[in-house]
Amino acid sequence: MAGLELRELECFLVLAEELHFGRTGERLYVSQSRVSQLVSALERRVGGRLVHRTSRRVALTPLGERFVQRLRPAYGGLREAVEDARAAARGVEGALRIGFQGTADARLAAAVRAFRSAHPECATDLVEIPLADPFGGVREGVVDAAVVLLPVREPDLVLGPVFSRRPQTVAVSREHPFASRTAVSAAEVAGTALVTAGPPAPTYWRTAHAPSEVPGPAVSTLQEGLTQVAAGHAGMLLCRPTAAYHRREDVAFVPVEGVPESALGLVWHRDGGSAAVRAFARTLADRGVSLGEAPVVA
């Protein structure tokens, strides 16, 4: 560890992403030759080749692959520690935009109030994001973090606190055969048409929220989905709190047995975990929710 240079580690991590000396230099605001010098210095410090260099391509060696897998989370933790120390020194300030889908859960609203009380210098806004685009707002910078329905299998996103695990219901029109039932099974739900989120929601996410063998209409928002339900075009899976919040005379909400519970999670971009985002994640965690893994890749 003697003489360890963080700039060498940072340069290697960027090069592992870009696999191009020129683009790495552009991202770090240094020359291509400086990138080569930093990587060579790190290789001497490690005692082995980390990168294969040819005139046509750049690739990590097996040693480089193993090193980057160990280094990335450690470097991220170090960067977060520095950011947290800075935040503690000056207080969390600026602005925090939190996205939510359809309905802001009661625990989310309570966490926002607690965060505002603890960090009055940070302006906090809640922004509705489309049901059909759970991750786009975070990726495009529309929001700093988003509360989304699980599952999350996005390698560029971090999954923080997971909360509000609730039983599910199926919303159907009052004329649907399920409407008079006290409960239905997962197999019965799989045999009826269900509303699904449209693109750009990833396929695995859409399937999780519409586990049916019968095609149903694709929608962009929760209200569009409930309108399709009321018109008798399909059913729609909703957690019980959301069903209670959106009660209407022309829709019945029937408990479903045998399907996984619904759950919400706070996500943010791997490169966008500001001090405010992490402070808000801690606020959620302090209120008794569980912490997810970061990053989530499976």
mmCIF file of C-alpha atoms in Angstrom, residues 7-179:
data_model
loop_
_atom_site.group_PDB
_atom_site.id
_atom_site.type_symbol
_atom_site.label_atom_id
_atom_site.label_comp_id
_atom_site.label_asym_id
_atom_site.label_seq_id
_atom_site.Cartn_x
_atom_site.Cartn_y
_atom_site.Cartn_z
ATOM 1 C CA ARG A 7 -5.265 8.791 -9.556
ATOM 2 C CA GLU A 8 -3.790 5.546 -10.919
ATOM 3 C CA LEU A 9 -6.735 3.555 -9.593
ATOM 4 C CA GLU A 10 -9.254 6.041 -10.972
ATOM 5 C CA CYS A 11 -7.564 5.982 -14.370
ATOM 6 C CA PHE A 12 -7.584 2.188 -14.476
ATOM 7 C CA LEU A 13 -11.295 2.022 -13.567
ATOM 8 C CA VAL A 14 -12.224 4.450 -16.329
ATOM 9 C CA LEU A 15 -10.038 2.602 -18.829
ATOM 10 C CA ALA A 16 -11.740 -0.673 -17.824
ATOM 11 C CA GLU A 17 -15.052 0.916 -18.846
ATOM 12 C CA GLU A 18 -13.925 2.682 -22.017
ATOM 13 C CA LEU A 19 -11.247 0.221 -23.256
ATOM 14 C CA HIS A 20 -9.840 3.189 -25.152
ATOM 15 C CA PHE A 21 -6.946 5.397 -24.042
ATOM 16 C CA GLY A 22 -8.202 8.469 -25.892
ATOM 17 C CA ARG A 23 -11.728 8.377 -24.414
ATOM 18 C CA THR A 24 -10.286 7.664 -20.968
ATOM 19 C CA GLY A 25 -8.112 10.767 -21.265
ATOM 20 C CA GLU A 26 -11.116 12.845 -22.326
ATOM 21 C CA ARG A 27 -13.106 11.732 -19.295
ATOM 22 C CA LEU A 28 -10.218 12.476 -16.932
ATOM 23 C CA TYR A 29 -9.120 15.676 -18.723
ATOM 24 C CA VAL A 30 -5.591 14.378 -19.284
ATOM 25 C CA SER A 31 -3.624 13.398 -22.367
ATOM 26 C CA GLN A 32 -3.585 9.899 -23.830
ATOM 27 C CA SER A 33 0.082 9.571 -22.922
ATOM 28 C CA ARG A 34 -0.713 10.495 -19.316
ATOM 29 C CA VAL A 35 -3.295 7.694 -19.205
ATOM 30 C CA SER A 36 -0.636 5.264 -20.418
ATOM 31 C CA GLN A 37 1.804 6.531 -17.768
ATOM 32 C CA LEU A 38 -0.719 6.114 -14.948
ATOM 33 C CA VAL A 39 -1.701 2.598 -16.015
ATOM 34 C CA SER A 40 1.937 1.553 -16.437
ATOM 35 C CA ALA A 41 2.750 2.903 -12.971
ATOM 36 C CA LEU A 42 -0.123 0.915 -11.473
ATOM 37 C CA GLU A 43 1.018 -2.243 -13.265
ATOM 38 C CA ARG A 44 4.501 -1.804 -11.798
ATOM 39 C CA ARG A 45 2.970 -1.311 -8.359
ATOM 40 C CA VAL A 46 0.801 -4.443 -8.753
ATOM 41 C CA GLY A 47 3.589 -6.464 -10.327
ATOM 42 C CA GLY A 48 1.719 -7.705 -13.380
ATOM 43 C CA ARG A 49 0.044 -6.713 -16.631
ATOM 44 C CA LEU A 50 -3.494 -5.392 -16.201
ATOM 45 C CA VAL A 51 -4.150 -4.336 -19.798
ATOM 46 C CA HIS A 52 -3.368 -5.783 -23.240
ATOM 47 C CA ARG A 53 -2.497 -2.958 -25.627
ATOM 48 C CA THR A 54 -2.386 -3.303 -29.403
ATOM 49 C CA SER A 55 -2.712 -0.788 -32.219
ATOM 50 C CA ARG A 56 -6.344 -1.833 -32.711
ATOM 51 C CA ARG A 57 -7.784 -2.682 -29.339
ATOM 52 C CA VAL A 58 -7.448 -2.515 -25.586
ATOM 53 C CA ALA A 59 -8.518 -5.419 -23.363
ATOM 54 C CA LEU A 60 -8.118 -6.333 -19.721
ATOM 55 C CA THR A 61 -5.900 -9.272 -18.846
ATOM 56 C CA PRO A 62 -7.304 -11.977 -16.552
ATOM 57 C CA LEU A 63 -5.425 -10.241 -13.711
ATOM 58 C CA GLY A 64 -6.962 -6.934 -14.761
ATOM 59 C CA GLU A 65 -10.445 -8.464 -14.779
ATOM 60 C CA ARG A 66 -10.033 -9.804 -11.242
ATOM 61 C CA PHE A 67 -8.511 -6.556 -10.051
ATOM 62 C CA VAL A 68 -11.280 -4.344 -11.408
ATOM 63 C CA GLN A 69 -13.954 -6.552 -9.818
ATOM 64 C CA ARG A 70 -12.355 -6.077 -6.399
ATOM 65 C CA LEU A 71 -11.342 -2.476 -6.924
ATOM 66 C CA ARG A 72 -14.627 -0.977 -8.157
ATOM 67 C CA PRO A 73 -16.697 -1.481 -4.972
ATOM 68 C CA ALA A 74 -13.741 -0.538 -2.762
ATOM 69 C CA TYR A 75 -13.123 2.676 -4.712
ATOM 70 C CA GLY A 76 -16.853 3.449 -4.657
ATOM 71 C CA GLY A 77 -16.903 2.992 -0.892
ATOM 72 C CA LEU A 78 -13.929 5.297 -0.494
ATOM 73 C CA ARG A 79 -15.559 7.972 -2.644
ATOM 74 C CA GLU A 80 -18.799 7.694 -0.674
ATOM 75 C CA ALA A 81 -16.892 7.989 2.604
ATOM 76 C CA VAL A 82 -15.306 11.232 1.423
ATOM 77 C CA GLU A 83 -18.655 12.584 0.197
ATOM 78 C CA ASP A 84 -20.333 11.657 3.475
ATOM 79 C CA ALA A 85 -17.596 13.407 5.423
ATOM 80 C CA ARG A 86 -18.022 16.507 3.295
ATOM 81 C CA ALA A 87 -21.783 16.385 3.786
ATOM 82 C CA ALA A 88 -21.381 16.027 7.542
ATOM 83 C CA ALA A 89 -19.011 18.997 7.595
ATOM 84 C CA ARG A 90 -21.283 21.340 5.669
ATOM 85 C CA GLY A 91 -24.682 19.683 6.140
ATOM 86 C CA VAL A 92 -26.784 18.102 3.391
ATOM 87 C CA GLU A 93 -27.913 20.906 1.118
ATOM 88 C CA GLY A 94 -28.983 21.642 -2.438
ATOM 89 C CA ALA A 95 -31.935 19.784 -3.940
ATOM 90 C CA LEU A 96 -33.183 16.202 -3.962
ATOM 91 C CA ARG A 97 -35.756 14.997 -6.500
ATOM 92 C CA ILE A 98 -37.368 11.656 -5.692
ATOM 93 C CA GLY A 99 -39.422 9.849 -8.327
ATOM 94 C CA PHE A 100 -42.390 7.618 -7.553
ATOM 95 C CA GLN A 101 -44.743 5.469 -9.635
ATOM 96 C CA GLY A 102 -48.474 6.035 -9.451
ATOM 97 C CA THR A 103 -48.904 6.595 -5.707
ATOM 98 C CA ALA A 104 -46.481 7.807 -3.034
ATOM 99 C CA ASP A 105 -46.480 5.110 -0.350
ATOM 100 C CA ALA A 106 -47.308 6.289 3.200
ATOM 101 C CA ARG A 107 -43.853 5.210 4.382
ATOM 102 C CA LEU A 108 -42.267 7.207 1.593
ATOM 103 C CA ALA A 109 -44.235 10.319 2.537
ATOM 104 C CA ALA A 110 -43.243 9.873 6.189
ATOM 105 C CA ALA A 111 -39.590 9.416 5.201
ATOM 106 C CA VAL A 112 -39.692 12.614 3.137
ATOM 107 C CA ARG A 113 -41.077 14.538 6.108
ATOM 108 C CA ALA A 114 -38.372 13.111 8.370
ATOM 109 C CA PHE A 115 -35.669 13.942 5.829
ATOM 110 C CA ARG A 116 -36.896 17.522 5.462
ATOM 111 C CA SER A 117 -36.903 17.930 9.221
ATOM 112 C CA ALA A 118 -33.347 16.587 9.545
ATOM 113 C CA HIS A 119 -31.990 18.461 6.507
ATOM 114 C CA PRO A 120 -33.896 21.755 6.139
ATOM 115 C CA GLU A 121 -31.210 23.156 3.805
ATOM 116 C CA CYS A 122 -31.989 20.503 1.167
ATOM 117 C CA ALA A 123 -35.040 21.226 -0.982
ATOM 118 C CA THR A 124 -36.904 17.944 -1.515
ATOM 119 C CA ASP A 125 -39.389 17.338 -4.316
ATOM 120 C CA LEU A 126 -41.517 14.309 -5.211
ATOM 121 C CA VAL A 127 -41.883 13.728 -8.956
ATOM 122 C CA GLU A 128 -44.245 11.196 -10.530
ATOM 123 C CA ILE A 129 -42.546 8.962 -13.082
ATOM 124 C CA PRO A 130 -44.366 6.822 -15.676
ATOM 125 C CA LEU A 131 -45.390 3.305 -14.726
ATOM 126 C CA ALA A 132 -43.932 2.144 -18.043
ATOM 127 C CA ASP A 133 -40.538 3.771 -17.489
ATOM 128 C CA PRO A 134 -39.389 2.969 -13.948
ATOM 129 C CA PHE A 135 -35.683 3.590 -14.548
ATOM 130 C CA GLY A 136 -35.590 6.259 -17.264
ATOM 131 C CA GLY A 137 -35.971 9.216 -14.904
ATOM 132 C CA VAL A 138 -32.874 8.212 -12.946
ATOM 133 C CA ARG A 139 -30.827 7.545 -16.075
ATOM 134 C CA GLU A 140 -31.832 10.818 -17.713
ATOM 135 C CA GLY A 141 -31.304 12.925 -14.594
ATOM 136 C CA VAL A 142 -34.971 13.898 -14.274
ATOM 137 C CA VAL A 143 -34.818 12.612 -10.677
ATOM 138 C CA ASP A 144 -31.885 11.918 -8.365
ATOM 139 C CA ALA A 145 -33.426 8.685 -7.066
ATOM 140 C CA ALA A 146 -36.676 6.835 -7.611
ATOM 141 C CA VAL A 147 -38.961 4.605 -5.593
ATOM 142 C CA VAL A 148 -39.921 1.816 -7.981
ATOM 143 C CA LEU A 149 -41.664 -1.515 -7.897
ATOM 144 C CA LEU A 150 -39.308 -4.476 -7.651
ATOM 145 C CA PRO A 151 -37.695 -6.419 -9.253
ATOM 146 C CA VAL A 152 -34.629 -4.374 -10.249
ATOM 147 C CA ARG A 153 -31.992 -6.040 -12.427
ATOM 148 C CA GLU A 154 -30.186 -3.029 -13.873
ATOM 149 C CA PRO A 155 -26.369 -3.223 -13.653
ATOM 150 C CA ASP A 156 -25.987 0.575 -13.880
ATOM 151 C CA LEU A 157 -28.332 1.205 -10.944
ATOM 152 C CA VAL A 158 -27.912 0.791 -7.200
ATOM 153 C CA LEU A 159 -30.760 -0.710 -5.178
ATOM 154 C CA GLY A 160 -30.906 0.758 -1.684
ATOM 155 C CA PRO A 161 -33.655 0.323 0.927
ATOM 156 C CA VAL A 162 -36.463 -2.109 0.100
ATOM 157 C CA PHE A 163 -39.768 -1.485 1.825
ATOM 158 C CA SER A 164 -43.555 -1.735 1.752
ATOM 159 C CA ARG A 165 -43.835 -5.474 1.142
ATOM 160 C CA ARG A 166 -47.570 -5.973 0.709
ATOM 161 C CA PRO A 167 -50.022 -8.670 -0.479
ATOM 162 C CA GLN A 168 -51.379 -8.228 -3.991
ATOM 163 C CA THR A 169 -54.873 -7.868 -5.388
ATOM 164 C CA VAL A 170 -56.215 -8.100 -8.902
ATOM 165 C CA ALA A 171 -58.309 -5.158 -10.062
ATOM 166 C CA VAL A 172 -61.198 -6.189 -12.354
ATOM 167 C CA SER A 173 -64.375 -4.574 -13.632
ATOM 168 C CA ARG A 174 -67.538 -5.120 -11.611
ATOM 169 C CA GLU A 175 -68.807 -7.373 -14.407
ATOM 170 C CA HIS A 176 -65.760 -9.667 -14.364
ATOM 171 C CA PRO A 177 -66.268 -13.219 -12.990
ATOM 172 C CA PHE A 178 -63.662 -12.506 -10.292
ATOM 173 C CA ALA A 179 -65.571 -9.489 -8.956
#
